[in-house]
mmCIF file of C-alpha atoms in Angstrom:
data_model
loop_
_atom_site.group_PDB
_atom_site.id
_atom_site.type_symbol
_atom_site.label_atom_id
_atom_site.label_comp_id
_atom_site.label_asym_id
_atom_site.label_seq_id
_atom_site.Cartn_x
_atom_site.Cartn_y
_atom_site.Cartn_z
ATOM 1 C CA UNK P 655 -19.912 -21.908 -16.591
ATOM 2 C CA UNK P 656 -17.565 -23.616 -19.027
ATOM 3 C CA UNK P 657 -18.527 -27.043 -17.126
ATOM 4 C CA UNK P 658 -21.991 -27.086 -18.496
ATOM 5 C CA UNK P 659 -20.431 -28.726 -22.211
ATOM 6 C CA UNK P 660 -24.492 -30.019 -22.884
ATOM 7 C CA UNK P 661 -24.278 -28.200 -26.503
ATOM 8 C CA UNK P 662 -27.886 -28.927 -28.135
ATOM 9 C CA UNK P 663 -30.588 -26.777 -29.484
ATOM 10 C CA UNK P 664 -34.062 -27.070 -27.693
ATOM 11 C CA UNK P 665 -35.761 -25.872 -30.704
ATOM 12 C CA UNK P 666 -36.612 -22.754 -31.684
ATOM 13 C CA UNK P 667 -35.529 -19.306 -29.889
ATOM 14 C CA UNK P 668 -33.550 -20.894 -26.427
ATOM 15 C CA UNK P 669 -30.466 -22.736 -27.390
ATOM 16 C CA UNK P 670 -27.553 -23.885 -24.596
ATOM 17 C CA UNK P 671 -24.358 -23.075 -26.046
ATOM 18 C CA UNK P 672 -20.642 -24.283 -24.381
ATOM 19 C CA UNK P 673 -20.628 -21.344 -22.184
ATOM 20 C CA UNK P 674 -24.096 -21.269 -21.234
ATOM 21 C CA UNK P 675 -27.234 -20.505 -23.015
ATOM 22 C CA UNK P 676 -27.711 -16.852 -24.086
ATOM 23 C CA UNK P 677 -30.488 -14.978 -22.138
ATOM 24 C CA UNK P 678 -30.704 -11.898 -24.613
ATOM 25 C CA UNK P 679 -32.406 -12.604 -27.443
ATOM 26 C CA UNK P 680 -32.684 -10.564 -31.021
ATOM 27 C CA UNK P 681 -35.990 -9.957 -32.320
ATOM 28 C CA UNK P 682 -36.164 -5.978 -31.971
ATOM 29 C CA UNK P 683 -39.240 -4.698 -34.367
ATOM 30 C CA UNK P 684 -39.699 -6.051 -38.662
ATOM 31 C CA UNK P 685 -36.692 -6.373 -40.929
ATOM 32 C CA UNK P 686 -38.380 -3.305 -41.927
ATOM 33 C CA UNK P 687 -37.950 -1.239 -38.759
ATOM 34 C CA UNK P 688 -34.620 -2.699 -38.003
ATOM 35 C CA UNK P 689 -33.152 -2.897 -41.417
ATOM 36 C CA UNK P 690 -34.584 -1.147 -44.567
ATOM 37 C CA UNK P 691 -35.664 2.053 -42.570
ATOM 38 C CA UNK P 692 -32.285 2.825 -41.116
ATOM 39 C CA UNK P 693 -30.975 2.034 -44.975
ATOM 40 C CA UNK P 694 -33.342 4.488 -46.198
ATOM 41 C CA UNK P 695 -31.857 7.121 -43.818
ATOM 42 C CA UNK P 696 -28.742 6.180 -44.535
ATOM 43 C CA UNK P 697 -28.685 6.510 -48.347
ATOM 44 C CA UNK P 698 -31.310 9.833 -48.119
ATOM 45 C CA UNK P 699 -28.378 11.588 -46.014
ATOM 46 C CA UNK P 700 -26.070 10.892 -48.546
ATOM 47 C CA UNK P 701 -27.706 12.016 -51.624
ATOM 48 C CA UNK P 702 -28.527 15.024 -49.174
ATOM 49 C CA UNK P 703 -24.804 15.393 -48.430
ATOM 50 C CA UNK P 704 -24.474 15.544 -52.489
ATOM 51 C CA UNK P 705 -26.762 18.026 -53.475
ATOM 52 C CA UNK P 706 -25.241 20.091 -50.978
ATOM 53 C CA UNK P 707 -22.164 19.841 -51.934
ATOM 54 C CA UNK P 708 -22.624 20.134 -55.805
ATOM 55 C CA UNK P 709 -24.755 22.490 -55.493
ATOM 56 C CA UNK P 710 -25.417 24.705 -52.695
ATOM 57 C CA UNK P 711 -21.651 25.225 -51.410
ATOM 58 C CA UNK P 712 -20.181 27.685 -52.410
ATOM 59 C CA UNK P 713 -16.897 30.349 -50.869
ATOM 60 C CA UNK P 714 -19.784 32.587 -48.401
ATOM 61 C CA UNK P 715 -21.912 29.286 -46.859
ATOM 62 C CA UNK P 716 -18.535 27.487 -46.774
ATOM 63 C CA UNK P 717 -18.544 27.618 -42.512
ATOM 64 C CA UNK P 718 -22.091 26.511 -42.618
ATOM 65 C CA UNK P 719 -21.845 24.093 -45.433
ATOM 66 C CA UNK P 720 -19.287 22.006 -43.512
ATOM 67 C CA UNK P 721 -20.800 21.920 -39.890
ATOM 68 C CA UNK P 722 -24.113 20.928 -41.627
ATOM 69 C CA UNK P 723 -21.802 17.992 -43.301
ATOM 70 C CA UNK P 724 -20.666 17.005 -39.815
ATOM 71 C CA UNK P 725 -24.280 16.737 -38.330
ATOM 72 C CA UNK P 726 -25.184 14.884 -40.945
ATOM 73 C CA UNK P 727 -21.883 12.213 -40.750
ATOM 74 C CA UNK P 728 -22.903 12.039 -37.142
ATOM 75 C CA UNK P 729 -26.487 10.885 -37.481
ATOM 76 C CA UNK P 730 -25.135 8.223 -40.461
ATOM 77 C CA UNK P 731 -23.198 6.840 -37.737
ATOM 78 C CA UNK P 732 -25.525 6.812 -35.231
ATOM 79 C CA UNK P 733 -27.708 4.688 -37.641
ATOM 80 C CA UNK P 734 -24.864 2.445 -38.173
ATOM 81 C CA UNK P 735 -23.801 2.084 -34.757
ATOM 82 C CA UNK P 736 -27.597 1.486 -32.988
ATOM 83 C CA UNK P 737 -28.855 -0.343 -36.071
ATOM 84 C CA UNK P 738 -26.687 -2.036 -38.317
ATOM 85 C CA UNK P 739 -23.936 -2.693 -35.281
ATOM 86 C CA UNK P 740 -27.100 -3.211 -33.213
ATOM 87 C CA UNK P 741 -25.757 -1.538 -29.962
ATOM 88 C CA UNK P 742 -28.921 0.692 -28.835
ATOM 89 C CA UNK P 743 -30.380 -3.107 -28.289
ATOM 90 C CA UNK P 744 -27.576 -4.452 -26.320
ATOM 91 C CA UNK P 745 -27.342 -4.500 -22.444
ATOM 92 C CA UNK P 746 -26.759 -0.746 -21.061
ATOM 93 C CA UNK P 747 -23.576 -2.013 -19.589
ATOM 94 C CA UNK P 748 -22.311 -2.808 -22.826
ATOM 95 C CA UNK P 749 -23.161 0.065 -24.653
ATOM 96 C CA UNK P 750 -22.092 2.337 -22.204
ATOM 97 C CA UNK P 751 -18.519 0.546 -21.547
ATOM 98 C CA UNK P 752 -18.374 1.639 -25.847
ATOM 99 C CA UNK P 753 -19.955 4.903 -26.183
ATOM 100 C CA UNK P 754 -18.358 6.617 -22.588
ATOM 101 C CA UNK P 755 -14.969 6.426 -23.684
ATOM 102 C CA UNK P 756 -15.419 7.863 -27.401
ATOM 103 C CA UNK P 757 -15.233 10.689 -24.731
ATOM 104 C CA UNK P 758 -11.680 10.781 -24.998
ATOM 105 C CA UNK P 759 -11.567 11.178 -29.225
ATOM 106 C CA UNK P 760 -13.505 14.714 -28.302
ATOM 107 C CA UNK P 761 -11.305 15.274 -25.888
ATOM 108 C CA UNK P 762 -8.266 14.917 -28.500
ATOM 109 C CA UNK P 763 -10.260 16.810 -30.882
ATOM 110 C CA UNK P 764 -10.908 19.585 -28.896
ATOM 111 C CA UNK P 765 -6.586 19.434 -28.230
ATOM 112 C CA UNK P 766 -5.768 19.596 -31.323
ATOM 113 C CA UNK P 767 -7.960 21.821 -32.384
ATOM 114 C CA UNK P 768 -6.429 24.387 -30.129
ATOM 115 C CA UNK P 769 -3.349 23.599 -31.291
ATOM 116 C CA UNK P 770 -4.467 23.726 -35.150
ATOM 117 C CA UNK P 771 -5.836 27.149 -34.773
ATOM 118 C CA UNK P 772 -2.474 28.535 -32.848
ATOM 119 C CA UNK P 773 -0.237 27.237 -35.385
ATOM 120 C CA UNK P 774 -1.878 29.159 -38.112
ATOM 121 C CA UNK P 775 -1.971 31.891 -36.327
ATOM 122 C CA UNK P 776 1.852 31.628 -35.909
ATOM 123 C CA UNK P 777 2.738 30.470 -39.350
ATOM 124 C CA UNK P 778 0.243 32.119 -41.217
ATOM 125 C CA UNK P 779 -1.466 34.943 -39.843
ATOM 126 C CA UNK H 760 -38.561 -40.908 -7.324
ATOM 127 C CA UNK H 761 -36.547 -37.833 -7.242
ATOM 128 C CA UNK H 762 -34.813 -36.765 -10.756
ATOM 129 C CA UNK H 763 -31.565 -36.385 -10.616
ATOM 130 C CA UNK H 764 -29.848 -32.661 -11.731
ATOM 131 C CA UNK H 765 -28.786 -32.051 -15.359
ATOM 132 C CA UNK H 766 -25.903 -30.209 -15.596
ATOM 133 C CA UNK H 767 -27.303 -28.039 -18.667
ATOM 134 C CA UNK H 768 -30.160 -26.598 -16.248
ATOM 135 C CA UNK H 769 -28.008 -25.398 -13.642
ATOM 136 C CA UNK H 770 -27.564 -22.451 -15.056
ATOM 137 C CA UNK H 771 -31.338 -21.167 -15.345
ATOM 138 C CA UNK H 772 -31.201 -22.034 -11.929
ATOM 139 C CA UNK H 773 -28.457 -20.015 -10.769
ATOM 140 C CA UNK H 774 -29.993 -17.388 -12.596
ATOM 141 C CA UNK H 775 -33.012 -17.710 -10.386
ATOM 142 C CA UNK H 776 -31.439 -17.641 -7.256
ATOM 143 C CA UNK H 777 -29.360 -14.174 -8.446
ATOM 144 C CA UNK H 778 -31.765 -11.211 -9.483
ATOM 145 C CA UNK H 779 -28.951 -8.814 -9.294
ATOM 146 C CA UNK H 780 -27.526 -8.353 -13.187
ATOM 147 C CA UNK H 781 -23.658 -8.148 -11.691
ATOM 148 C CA UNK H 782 -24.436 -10.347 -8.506
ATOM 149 C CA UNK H 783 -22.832 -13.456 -11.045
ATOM 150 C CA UNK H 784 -23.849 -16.499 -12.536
ATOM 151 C CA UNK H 785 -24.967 -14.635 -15.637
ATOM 152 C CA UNK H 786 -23.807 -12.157 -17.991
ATOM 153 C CA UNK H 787 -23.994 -8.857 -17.254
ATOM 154 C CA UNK H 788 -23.185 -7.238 -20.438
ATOM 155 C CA UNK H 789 -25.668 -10.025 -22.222
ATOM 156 C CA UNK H 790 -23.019 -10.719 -24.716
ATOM 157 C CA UNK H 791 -20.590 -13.651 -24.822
ATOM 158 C CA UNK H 792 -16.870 -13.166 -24.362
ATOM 159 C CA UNK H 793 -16.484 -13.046 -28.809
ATOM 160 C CA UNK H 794 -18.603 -10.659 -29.504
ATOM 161 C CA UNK H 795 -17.783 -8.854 -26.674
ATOM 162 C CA UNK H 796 -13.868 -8.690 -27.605
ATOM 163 C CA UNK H 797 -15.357 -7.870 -31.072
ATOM 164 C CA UNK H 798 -16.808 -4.700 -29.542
ATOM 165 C CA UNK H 799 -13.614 -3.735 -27.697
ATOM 166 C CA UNK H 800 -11.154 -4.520 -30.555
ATOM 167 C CA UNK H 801 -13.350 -2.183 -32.608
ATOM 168 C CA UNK H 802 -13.312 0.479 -30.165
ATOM 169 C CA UNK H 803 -9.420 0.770 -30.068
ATOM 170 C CA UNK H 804 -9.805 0.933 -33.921
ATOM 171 C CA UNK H 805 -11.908 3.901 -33.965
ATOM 172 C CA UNK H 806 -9.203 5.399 -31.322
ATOM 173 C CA UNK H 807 -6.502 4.683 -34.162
ATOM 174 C CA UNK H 808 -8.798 5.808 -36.880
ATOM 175 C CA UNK H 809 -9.794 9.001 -34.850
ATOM 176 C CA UNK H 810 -5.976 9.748 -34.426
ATOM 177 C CA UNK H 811 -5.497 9.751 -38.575
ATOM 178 C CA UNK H 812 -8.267 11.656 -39.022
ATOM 179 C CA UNK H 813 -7.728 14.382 -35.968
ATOM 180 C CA UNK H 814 -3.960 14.663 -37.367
ATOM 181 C CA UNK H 815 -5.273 15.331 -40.647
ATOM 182 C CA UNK H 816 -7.691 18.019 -39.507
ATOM 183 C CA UNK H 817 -5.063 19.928 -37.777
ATOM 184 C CA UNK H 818 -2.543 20.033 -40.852
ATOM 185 C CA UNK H 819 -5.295 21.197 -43.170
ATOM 186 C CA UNK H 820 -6.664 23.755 -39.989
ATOM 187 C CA UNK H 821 -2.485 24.969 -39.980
ATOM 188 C CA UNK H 822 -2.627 25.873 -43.984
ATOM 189 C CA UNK H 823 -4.170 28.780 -45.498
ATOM 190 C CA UNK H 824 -4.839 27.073 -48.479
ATOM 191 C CA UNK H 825 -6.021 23.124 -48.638
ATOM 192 C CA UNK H 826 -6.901 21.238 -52.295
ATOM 193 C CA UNK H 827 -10.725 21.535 -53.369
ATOM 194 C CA UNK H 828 -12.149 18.176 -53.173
ATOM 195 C CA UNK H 829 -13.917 18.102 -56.590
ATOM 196 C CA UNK H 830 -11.103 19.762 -58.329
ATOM 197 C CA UNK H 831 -9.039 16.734 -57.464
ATOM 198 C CA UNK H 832 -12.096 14.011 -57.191
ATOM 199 C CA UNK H 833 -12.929 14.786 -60.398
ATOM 200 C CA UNK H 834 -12.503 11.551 -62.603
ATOM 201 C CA UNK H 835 -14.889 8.766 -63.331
ATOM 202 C CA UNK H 836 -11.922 5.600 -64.152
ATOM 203 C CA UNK H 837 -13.437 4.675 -68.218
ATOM 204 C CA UNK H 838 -15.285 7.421 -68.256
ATOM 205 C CA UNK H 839 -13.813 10.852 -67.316
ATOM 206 C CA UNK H 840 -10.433 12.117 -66.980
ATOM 207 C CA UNK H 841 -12.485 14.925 -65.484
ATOM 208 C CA UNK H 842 -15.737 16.852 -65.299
ATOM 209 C CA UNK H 843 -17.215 14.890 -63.153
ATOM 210 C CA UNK H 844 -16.534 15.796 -59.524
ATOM 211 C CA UNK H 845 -17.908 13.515 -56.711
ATOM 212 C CA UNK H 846 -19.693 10.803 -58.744
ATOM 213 C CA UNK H 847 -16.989 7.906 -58.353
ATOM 214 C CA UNK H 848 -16.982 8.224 -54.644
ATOM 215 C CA UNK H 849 -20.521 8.620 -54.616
ATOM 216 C CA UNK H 850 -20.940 4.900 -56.598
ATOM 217 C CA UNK H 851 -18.095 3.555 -53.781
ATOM 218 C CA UNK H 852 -20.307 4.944 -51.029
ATOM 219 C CA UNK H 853 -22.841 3.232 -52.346
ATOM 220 C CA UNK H 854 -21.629 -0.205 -52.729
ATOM 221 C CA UNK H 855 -20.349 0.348 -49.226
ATOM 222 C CA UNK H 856 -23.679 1.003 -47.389
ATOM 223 C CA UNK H 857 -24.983 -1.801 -50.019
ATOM 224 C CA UNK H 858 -22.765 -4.646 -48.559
ATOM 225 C CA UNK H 859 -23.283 -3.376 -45.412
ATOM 226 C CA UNK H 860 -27.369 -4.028 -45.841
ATOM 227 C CA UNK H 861 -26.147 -7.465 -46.699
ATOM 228 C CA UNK H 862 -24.738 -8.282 -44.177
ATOM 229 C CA UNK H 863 -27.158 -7.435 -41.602
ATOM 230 C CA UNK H 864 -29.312 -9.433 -43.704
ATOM 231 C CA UNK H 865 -26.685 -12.508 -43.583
ATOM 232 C CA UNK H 866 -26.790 -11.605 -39.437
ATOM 233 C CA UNK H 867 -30.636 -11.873 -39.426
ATOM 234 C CA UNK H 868 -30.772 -15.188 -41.541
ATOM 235 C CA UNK H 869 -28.174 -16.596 -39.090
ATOM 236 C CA UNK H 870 -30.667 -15.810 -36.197
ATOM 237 C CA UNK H 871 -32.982 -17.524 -38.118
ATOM 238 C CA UNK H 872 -30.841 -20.400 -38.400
ATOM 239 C CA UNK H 873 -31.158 -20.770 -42.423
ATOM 240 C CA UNK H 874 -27.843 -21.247 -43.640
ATOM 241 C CA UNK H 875 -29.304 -20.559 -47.483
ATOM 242 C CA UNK H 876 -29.762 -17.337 -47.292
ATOM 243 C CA UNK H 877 -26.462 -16.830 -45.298
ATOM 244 C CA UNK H 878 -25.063 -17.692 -47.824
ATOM 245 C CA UNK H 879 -26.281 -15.439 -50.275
ATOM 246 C CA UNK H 880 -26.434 -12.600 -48.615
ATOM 247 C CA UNK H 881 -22.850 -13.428 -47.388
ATOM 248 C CA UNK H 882 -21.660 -14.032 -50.729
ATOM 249 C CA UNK H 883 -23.176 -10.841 -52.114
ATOM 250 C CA UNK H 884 -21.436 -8.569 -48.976
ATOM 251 C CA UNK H 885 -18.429 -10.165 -50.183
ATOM 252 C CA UNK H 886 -18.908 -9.465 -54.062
ATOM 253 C CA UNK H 887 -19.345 -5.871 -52.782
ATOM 254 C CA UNK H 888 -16.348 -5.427 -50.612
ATOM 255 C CA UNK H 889 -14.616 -6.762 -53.817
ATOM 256 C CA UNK H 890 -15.848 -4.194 -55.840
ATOM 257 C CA UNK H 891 -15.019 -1.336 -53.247
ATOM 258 C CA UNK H 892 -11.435 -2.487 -53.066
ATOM 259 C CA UNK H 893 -11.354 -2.499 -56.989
ATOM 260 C CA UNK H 894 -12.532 0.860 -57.244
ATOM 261 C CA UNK H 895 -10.065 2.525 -54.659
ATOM 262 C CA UNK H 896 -6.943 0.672 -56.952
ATOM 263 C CA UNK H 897 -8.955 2.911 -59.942
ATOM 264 C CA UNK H 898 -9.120 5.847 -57.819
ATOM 265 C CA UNK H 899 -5.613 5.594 -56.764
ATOM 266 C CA UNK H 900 -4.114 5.082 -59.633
ATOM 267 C CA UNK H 901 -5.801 7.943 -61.398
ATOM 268 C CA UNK H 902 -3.942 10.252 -58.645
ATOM 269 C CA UNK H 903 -0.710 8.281 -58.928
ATOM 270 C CA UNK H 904 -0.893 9.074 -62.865
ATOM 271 C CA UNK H 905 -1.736 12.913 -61.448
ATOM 272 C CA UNK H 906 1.818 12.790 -59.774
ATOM 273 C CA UNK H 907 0.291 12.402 -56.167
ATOM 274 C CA UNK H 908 2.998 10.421 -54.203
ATOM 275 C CA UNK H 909 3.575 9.410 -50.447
ATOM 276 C CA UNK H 910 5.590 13.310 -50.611
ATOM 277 C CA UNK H 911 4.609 14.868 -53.302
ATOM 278 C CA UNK H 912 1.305 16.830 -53.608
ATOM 279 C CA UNK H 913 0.303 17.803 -57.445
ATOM 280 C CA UNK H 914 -3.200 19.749 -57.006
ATOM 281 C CA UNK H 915 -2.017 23.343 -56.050
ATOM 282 C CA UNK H 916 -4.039 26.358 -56.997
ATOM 283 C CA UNK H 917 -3.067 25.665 -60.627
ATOM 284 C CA UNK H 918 -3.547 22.334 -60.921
ATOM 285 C CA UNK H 919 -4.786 21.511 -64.576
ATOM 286 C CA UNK H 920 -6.483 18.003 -65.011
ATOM 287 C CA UNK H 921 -7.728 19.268 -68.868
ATOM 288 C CA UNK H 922 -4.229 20.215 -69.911
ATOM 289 C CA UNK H 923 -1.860 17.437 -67.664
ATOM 290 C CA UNK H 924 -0.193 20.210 -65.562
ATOM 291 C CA UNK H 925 0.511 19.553 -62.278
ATOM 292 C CA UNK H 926 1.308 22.295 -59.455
ATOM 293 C CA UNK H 927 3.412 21.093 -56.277
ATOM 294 C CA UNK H 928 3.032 24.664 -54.869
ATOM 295 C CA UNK H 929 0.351 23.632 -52.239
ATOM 296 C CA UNK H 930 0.774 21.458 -49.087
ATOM 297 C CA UNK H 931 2.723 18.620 -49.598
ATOM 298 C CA UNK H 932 1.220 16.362 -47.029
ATOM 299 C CA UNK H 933 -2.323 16.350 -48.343
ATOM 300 C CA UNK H 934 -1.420 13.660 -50.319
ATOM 301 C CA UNK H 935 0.516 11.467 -48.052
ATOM 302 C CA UNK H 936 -1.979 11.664 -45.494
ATOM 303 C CA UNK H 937 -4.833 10.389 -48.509
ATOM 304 C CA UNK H 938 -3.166 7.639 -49.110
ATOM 305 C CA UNK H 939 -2.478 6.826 -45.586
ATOM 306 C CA UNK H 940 -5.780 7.035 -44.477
ATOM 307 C CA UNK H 941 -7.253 5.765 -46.896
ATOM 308 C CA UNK H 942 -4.857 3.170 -47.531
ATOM 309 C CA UNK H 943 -5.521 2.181 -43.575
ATOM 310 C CA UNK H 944 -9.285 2.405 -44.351
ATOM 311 C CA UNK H 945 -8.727 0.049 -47.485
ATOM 312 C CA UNK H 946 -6.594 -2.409 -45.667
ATOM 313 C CA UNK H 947 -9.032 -3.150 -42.905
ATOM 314 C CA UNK H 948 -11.659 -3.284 -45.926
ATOM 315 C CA UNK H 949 -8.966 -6.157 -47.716
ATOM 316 C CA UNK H 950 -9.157 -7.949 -44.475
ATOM 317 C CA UNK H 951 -12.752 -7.964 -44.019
ATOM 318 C CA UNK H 952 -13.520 -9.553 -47.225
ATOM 319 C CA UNK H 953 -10.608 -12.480 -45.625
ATOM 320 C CA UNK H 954 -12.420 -13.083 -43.241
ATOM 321 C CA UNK H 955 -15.777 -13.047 -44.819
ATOM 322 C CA UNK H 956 -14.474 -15.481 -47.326
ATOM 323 C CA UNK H 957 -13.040 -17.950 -44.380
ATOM 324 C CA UNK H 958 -16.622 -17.404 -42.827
ATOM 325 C CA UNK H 959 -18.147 -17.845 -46.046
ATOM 326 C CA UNK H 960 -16.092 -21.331 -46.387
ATOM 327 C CA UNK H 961 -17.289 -22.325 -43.149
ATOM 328 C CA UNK H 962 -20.919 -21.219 -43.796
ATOM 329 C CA UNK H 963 -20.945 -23.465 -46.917
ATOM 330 C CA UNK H 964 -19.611 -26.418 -44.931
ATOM 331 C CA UNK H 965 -22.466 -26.152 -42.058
ATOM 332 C CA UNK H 966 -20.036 -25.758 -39.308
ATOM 333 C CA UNK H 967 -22.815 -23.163 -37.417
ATOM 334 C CA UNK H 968 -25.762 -25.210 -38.610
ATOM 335 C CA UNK H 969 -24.687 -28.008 -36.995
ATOM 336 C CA UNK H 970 -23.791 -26.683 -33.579
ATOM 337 C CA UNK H 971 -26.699 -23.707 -34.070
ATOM 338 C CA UNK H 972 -25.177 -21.212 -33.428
ATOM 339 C CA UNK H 973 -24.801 -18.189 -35.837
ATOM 340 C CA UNK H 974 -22.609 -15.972 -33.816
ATOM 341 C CA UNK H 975 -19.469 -15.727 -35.786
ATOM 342 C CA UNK H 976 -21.598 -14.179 -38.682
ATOM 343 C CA UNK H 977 -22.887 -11.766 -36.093
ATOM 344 C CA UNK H 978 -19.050 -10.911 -34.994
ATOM 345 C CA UNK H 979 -17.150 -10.743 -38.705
ATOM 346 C CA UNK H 980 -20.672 -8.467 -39.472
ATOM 347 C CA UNK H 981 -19.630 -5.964 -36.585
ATOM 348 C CA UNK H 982 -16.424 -5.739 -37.917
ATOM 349 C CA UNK H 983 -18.072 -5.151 -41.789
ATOM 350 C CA UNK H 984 -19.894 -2.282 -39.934
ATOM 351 C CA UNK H 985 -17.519 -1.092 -38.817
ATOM 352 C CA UNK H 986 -15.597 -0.825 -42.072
ATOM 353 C CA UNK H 987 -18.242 1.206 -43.249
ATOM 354 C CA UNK H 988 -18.502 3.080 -40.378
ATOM 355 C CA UNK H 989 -15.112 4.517 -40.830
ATOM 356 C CA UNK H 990 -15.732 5.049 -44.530
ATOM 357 C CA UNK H 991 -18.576 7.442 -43.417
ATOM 358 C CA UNK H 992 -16.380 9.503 -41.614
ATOM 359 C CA UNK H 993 -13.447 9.505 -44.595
ATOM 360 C CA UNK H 994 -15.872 10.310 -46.627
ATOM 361 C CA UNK H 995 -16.740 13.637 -45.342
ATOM 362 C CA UNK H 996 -13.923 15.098 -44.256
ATOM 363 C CA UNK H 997 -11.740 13.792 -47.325
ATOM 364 C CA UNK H 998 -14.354 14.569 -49.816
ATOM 365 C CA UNK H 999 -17.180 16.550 -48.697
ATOM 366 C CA UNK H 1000 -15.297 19.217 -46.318
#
């Protein structure tokens, strides 16, 4: 591949780069859909995520409170990730060779918290 | 007469003869080899990132009592020593998620191949990572001036932000690990806005224009995202939990 050193643009949408020209190309949906809808979500959760904790939280919701505040982190991210970062677009090789091994961060998680819980059992309880 | 073969179409025609997405002569991840290092640099980052934070969430789990967030997010820097729990972060977040809108924008001009609005919408992502670093030296100085240090922890059950009293009788690590993970978020932030001023430079001088291709902004922008990415997550647990 790096012989092919042609390096033009054959106007608009297929170009030939140095390494070869790119076969995937971007246009997913409007700016809209791809852009200012996943923005919306993203600053909606937030403002959710406010109220909630201004407001609603208090010492007997506590528990429920804070797994609803991890639901909602996770779907931010997932709007990041598949819009902003783009990934749900890419090639399924790609995006599985990122999200399968984020596997091991819950596997760490669920470690240490087993370990978490057994120390304060030991040191406090 | 017979034409003779271009080197630049030999590829389409490889591609041709090979259906099969991994049987070679294309790409089978459809990426090139930048972007996807990009993707794999940023996935052993969010391993490093998910170690802070996991570490953190076991030392608070291993307490019995952990500092209330908006007891000790409570100032506004100008504004409010404190009464005002939450609102400074919540203007950070926001200028976060703003610059990262920005920057998709700058990605989606450089699709487009108009190196204008690149460069606006690159030089506004970079305004905003500015501002973000600028408010976390406000934040942290407020809790330096608390008497939060690297081992030192000031907001105990009777910390006093009306009266100046401090109260080192809670865990001592909460602090050190704020700062640290923080700090870590913040210095990946300070190097973003590096190299979205080199790319920014090189924007301005039509390097991609010329040779058409936009990539780079595409790469430095996953990084951006990711920046904010993290920020999402340091946001809750730091913050919200």
């Amino acid at each position: 591949m790096a012989g092919h050193s042609s390096h033009h643009d054959h106007g608009h949408g297929t170009k030939v780069f140095a390494d070869g020209p790119l076969e995937h190309h971007e246009t997913h949906g409007t700016i809209f859909q791809r852009i200012i809808l996943p923005f919306i979500w993203l600053l909606l959760i937030t403002a959710a995520e406010f109220f909630i904790a201004l407001v609603i939280k208090n010492e007997d919701n506590k528990t429920a409170v804070d797994i609803t505040f991890v639901v909602m982190t996770l779907v931010k991210a997932f709007f990041i990730v598949s819009y902003f970062m783009h990934l749900k677009f890419e090639f399924k090789g790609l995006k599985w060779s990122i999200v399968f091994p984020l596997l091991f961060i819950v596997y760490l998680l669920v470690l240490m918290v087993l370990e978490g819980t057994y120390m304060y059992n030991t040191l406090v309880g | 007469m017979a034409t003779p073969v271009i080197a630049s179409s030999a590829p389409d025609a490889a591609h041709q003869a090979t259906p099969t997405l991994w049987g070679g002569a294309r790409r089978p991840m459809g990426a090139r080899y930048g972007k996807l290092m990009m993707w794999f640099f940023l996935l052993s980052d969010a391993f490093t990132f998910s170690g802070l934070l996991i570490a953190y969430g076991v030392l608070r789990m291993s307490h019995e009592w952990w500092p209330n967030p908006e007891v000790v997010f409570q100032s506004v820097p100008f504004v409010a020593d404190y009464g005002m729990p939450l609102i400074f972060v919540g203007i950070m977040t926001f200028i976060l998620i703003m610059s990262s809108v920005t920057m998709v924008l700058a990605v989606d001009a450089g699709h487009k191949q108009n190196q204008k609005m690149v460069t606006f919408w690159l030089f506004l992502t970079i305004i905003g990572g500015l501002m973000f670093l600028g408010c976390q030296a406000l934040e942290w100085e407020h809790l330096i001036h608390q008497g939060a240090t690297m081992s030192r922890n000031p907001f105990g059950p009777n910390y006093d932000p009306v009266n100046h009293i401090a109260d080192f009788s809670a865990p001592q690590n909460f602090a050190q690990l704020f700062f640290t993970i923080t700090g870590f978020h913040g210095g990946h932030v300070f190097s973003g806005v590096i190299l979205l001023i080199i790319l920014f430079i090189n924007v301005v001088n039509g390097n991609y224009q010329r040779s058409g291709d936009y990539e780079m902004v595409e790469k430095i922008g996953l990084y951006w995202h990711f920046v904010d990415l993290v920020w999402v997550f340091v946001f809750t647990f730091f913050y919200l939990i």
